[in-house]
Amino acid sequence: KMHNTLNSVFQSWPVYEEVYNKMVELAAFLDLPRFPDITNNCFLHPNVLCMKYLMEANLPDELHNWTCRVVKKTSVGEVDFLTLMPGNKSTRKVKYDVLAAAVIVVVLKLLFLLDDHYEWLLSDFSAERNKNNKEGEGGPYFEFKKWYEVIKCTLDVEQKKLDEEKAKFLWRCEKPLFYSIKKKSKLLRRRQMVENLQNQFGKLSGSVRPDERPNPSSFQLSWSEENTDGSCFHGHSLKGILQERRGLFAAINPDYWLCTVKLCNEKLCHRLAHYRGVDFPQSYHFVLRLFSFLLRIQPSSIHEEVCVIEHKLFNKKLYRKPKYKTRLRK
Amino acid sequence: MEGLRAGRALQPALHLPFLPRHFYRAVSSNEHRLNFWKSKELCLSYVQDALLQKQWKRAAEFLTSYIEALEKDFSTVFMGPSEMIWRIGTEILCSHSRSNVREFNTFMEQMKTLGIKRYLKVCLEHAFHLLCNGLIDEAYQNLSLAESWRFGEQTLLQDKEMKLIQAYRGLLDYYSWSHQKNILLEYGKDGLEDLSVEQEMHACFRKAAGNLKEIIKIPGVWDLFVKAYVDLLEFYGDHQEAREVLTDYAYNSKFPANPNAHVYFYQFLKRHGAPKKSLISALKILHDIVPSHELMIDFNTMLQKSKKRKRRRLGLEVIFAVLDYSGWKENVKAWSCLARQVKQIVISEKHLDWIQQQWNSRKDWWPAFHFSRYLAKRNWQEDKSLSHEKALVAGILLGKDCKYFKYVSHQGCKARVKRFRTLKKFVNKHSPAYLRMSGP
């Protein structure tokens, strides 16, 4: 018979991956059958999720073509790959949002390289074109620099808000829990004092915020094209960074750098790739930070997924020859 | 470690030299864990940030979350959550615009129950706050209550706080004694008498004297208590005890050096008509500790009048030392003391070497410090008496051609003020004295 103690059930903020792993274990334990198929029209399909995150990250809609192409090339859009089969230990389980975010990151790397140098060059180039061609059709050319400035401002503000909310978080449970009867009265008195003090200082906290109803939308950032300050990039065109080749549009950027040359052994390292911010270009880190904020997980989780997708994408080039360079020509 | 071992087994045929080493090691996933205590630490840092920026509302907001930590805190760690909340809460309640004394009292009562080891300290602080807000009776009640507190061995451990509490209560007793004494004096003037007030007064005296005597025994800085105690003793005619107390307070080496102790002793001696010798020896120590003390003016006046040469010489030293400090730069009284003494020496033509000796260590920086042309203009505009005294000194020390004297005497003569003409004549007459002083 367990008395109540104030060590609440959750000892710390649950980490996404732990919850995910528990979910998978639970599904296997309950012997659940194969989940409903995830097809192209499902919300959880990478094509749809990419669209959602592209909008939320304030990136041009045109990027969606590219995410679809990457999804197709790496076969991460296949029904069998996406659908959850509990109990099937051989297949790696898919984290849908992380996958979508990673695909977007890969596309950004394909188009902008993100080596702290090339993306700014491309941006200047687009800026020139925009200056000379103010009334051009098809919307202005997408400028990485402008996007970066807008996003960074917003991200800093929102991150700060989030950090403050985390700091103010109250851990209490409605009924105090305690393990021994002797301590009961002491704990109850303490609880009473805490409530009194919180009451007292709560009144001094300034205007009482009305109970905020949680926003029904799952979008944390929203951008509207009606804003005249030009802070919405959805309609911007990628023409500045593409060139026509044999009737198809290809990226001007000819290079790509792999996040990691070799994936780790998951059984030993518990991950397929490790991440340390200082080892990578700042633009890449920034992009990871953005999605890390949107998804509320650590950048390393997204980085890991990016590595996996890159290895699927460049599979032939990586595993064909014994000798390889870290920078590949596409 | 495992990763490293396995890495060697699975190593590809070609090892790329430029991948960082740690890519082969597993990273611990515990870094980002946010548990209860880390979360509270984070919250605390927000509180401290808000306090430093004096954002009281914001501080209160975060403190409300931090208070939760009390539910898990039963430790006696020195700067644990209980202590933090006590100190931060007090700060916020003092400074927040919307808090009042009643709220403060409620808060303090709760804090008293929070930690036994801190009980007397909290009581003492509570009493201080009440006193600062003029609630003397409440403070007295609090102190009396605290005085009667007993809690086993904690009472012994918190002995120092207990002594302080008793001392402050004694001080409050003294104030009420003093109040009653004034009432009696008023009655006395009107020819009335009131036995009850008198009895109360004596009772207060007994209560106060006992406590104050105790605290003064401990080495420390007890200015308030000493003054109160001495006042009581003097009223009841116990001058001997009072003198002993003051002497001990000023001269006992165990007590920290305290200029005020010497001031009190000097004032006592003066009140009781002590001989000049004792007065001078009391003030001499003060001159050594605090050369810029305001009593130095009186000291100089006393010394100047003395028949003994040594004392007159000391007087000169004292007044020069006073004017070394920028607080005295524009003080007419100080300058007039110096001017008077310098004038007297120059007229008598004896002891010019005294001036020379004092001037030697100052001739490099006093001209710029006191006698610049800018100061001449300003002094003349703001205070003619000041400029008169200073000009005299400047004229003697720096000669009649110095900037200060030239400007002031010129202005003074232009304005046809008599004393400046006298001044000019005087300095001109005694300029050889300057030449003799400033010789090689």
CSV table of C-alpha atoms in Angstrom, one decimal, chain A residues 6-7 11-13 18 163-164 166-172 186-187 190-191 193-194 196-198 200-206 261 264-265 268-269 274 276 279-280 298 323-324 326, chain B residues 6 10 14 16 18 22-23 25-27 32-36 39-40 43 46 57-58 60-65 67-68 70-74 89 93 96 98 103 107 110-111 113-114:
chain,number,residue,atom,x,y,z
A,6,LEU,CA,6.1,14.2,-3.2
A,7,ASN,CA,8.5,12.4,-5.4
A,11,GLN,CA,11.4,12.6,-11.9
A,12,SER,CA,12.4,14.7,-14.8
A,13,TRP,CA,11.2,16.1,-18.1
A,18,GLU,CA,12.8,7.6,-24.2
A,163,ASP,CA,12.9,28.8,-21.7
A,164,GLU,CA,11.0,31.1,-19.3
A,166,LYS,CA,10.2,25.8,-18.6
A,167,ALA,CA,11.7,27.7,-15.7
A,168,LYS,CA,8.3,28.6,-14.3
A,169,PHE,CA,7.0,25.1,-14.7
A,170,LEU,CA,5.2,23.8,-11.6
A,171,TRP,CA,5.9,20.1,-10.7
A,172,ARG,CA,3.2,19.7,-8.1
A,186,LYS,CA,5.0,17.7,8.4
A,187,LEU,CA,4.5,17.4,4.7
A,190,ARG,CA,4.7,22.4,4.5
A,191,ARG,CA,2.3,22.1,1.6
A,193,MET,CA,2.9,27.0,3.8
A,194,VAL,CA,3.9,26.6,0.1
A,196,ASN,CA,0.2,30.5,1.2
A,197,LEU,CA,3.5,31.8,0.0
A,198,GLN,CA,2.6,31.1,-3.6
A,200,GLN,CA,1.1,35.9,-1.6
A,201,PHE,CA,3.8,36.2,-4.3
A,202,GLY,CA,1.4,35.3,-7.0
A,203,LYS,CA,-0.6,38.4,-6.2
A,204,LEU,CA,2.6,40.5,-6.5
A,205,SER,CA,3.4,39.0,-9.9
A,206,GLY,CA,1.6,41.7,-11.9
A,261,VAL,CA,31.4,9.5,-43.6
A,264,CYS,CA,27.9,4.3,-36.1
A,265,ASN,CA,26.8,0.9,-34.9
A,268,LEU,CA,27.1,0.0,-29.3
A,269,CYS,CA,26.7,3.8,-29.6
A,274,HIS,CA,26.8,12.0,-32.9
A,276,ARG,CA,28.6,18.6,-31.6
A,279,ASP,CA,32.2,20.8,-35.5
A,280,PHE,CA,29.7,21.9,-38.1
A,298,GLN,CA,17.6,18.0,-29.3
A,323,LYS,CA,38.6,5.4,-51.9
A,324,TYR,CA,36.3,8.5,-51.5
A,326,THR,CA,34.3,13.8,-48.2
B,6,ALA,CA,34.1,-2.2,-31.4
B,10,LEU,CA,34.9,-2.7,-37.6
B,14,LEU,CA,41.2,3.0,-45.2
B,16,LEU,CA,40.3,8.8,-42.9
B,18,PHE,CA,40.4,14.1,-40.6
B,22,HIS,CA,34.9,11.8,-30.7
B,23,PHE,CA,32.9,10.6,-33.7
B,25,ARG,CA,32.7,7.4,-29.1
B,26,ALA,CA,29.2,7.3,-27.7
B,27,VAL,CA,28.0,10.6,-26.2
B,32,HIS,CA,20.0,17.4,-21.3
B,33,ARG,CA,18.0,15.9,-18.5
B,34,LEU,CA,16.0,18.4,-16.7
B,35,ASN,CA,15.0,17.0,-13.3
B,36,PHE,CA,13.3,18.8,-10.5
B,39,SER,CA,14.6,23.0,-13.1
B,40,LYS,CA,14.4,24.9,-9.8
B,43,CYS,CA,14.1,29.1,-12.0
B,46,TYR,CA,15.7,33.9,-13.5
B,57,LYS,CA,6.9,41.8,-10.5
B,58,ARG,CA,8.9,39.5,-12.7
B,60,ALA,CA,7.7,37.6,-7.8
B,61,GLU,CA,6.4,35.6,-10.8
B,62,PHE,CA,9.4,33.3,-10.9
B,63,LEU,CA,9.7,33.1,-7.1
B,64,THR,CA,6.1,31.7,-7.1
B,65,SER,CA,7.4,28.8,-9.1
B,67,ILE,CA,8.7,28.2,-3.8
B,68,GLU,CA,7.7,24.7,-4.8
B,70,LEU,CA,10.2,24.0,-0.2
B,71,GLU,CA,8.1,21.0,-0.5
B,72,LYS,CA,11.1,18.9,-1.1
B,73,ASP,CA,13.5,20.7,1.1
B,74,PHE,CA,14.0,19.3,4.5
B,89,GLY,CA,11.1,37.2,-0.5
B,93,LEU,CA,8.4,42.6,-0.3
B,96,HIS,CA,7.6,46.0,-4.4
B,98,ARG,CA,2.1,46.9,-3.8
B,103,GLU,CA,1.9,41.2,4.2
B,107,PHE,CA,5.6,36.4,5.5
B,110,GLN,CA,6.0,31.8,8.1
B,111,MET,CA,9.8,32.1,7.7
B,113,THR,CA,8.6,28.3,11.3
B,114,LEU,CA,10.7,27.3,8.3
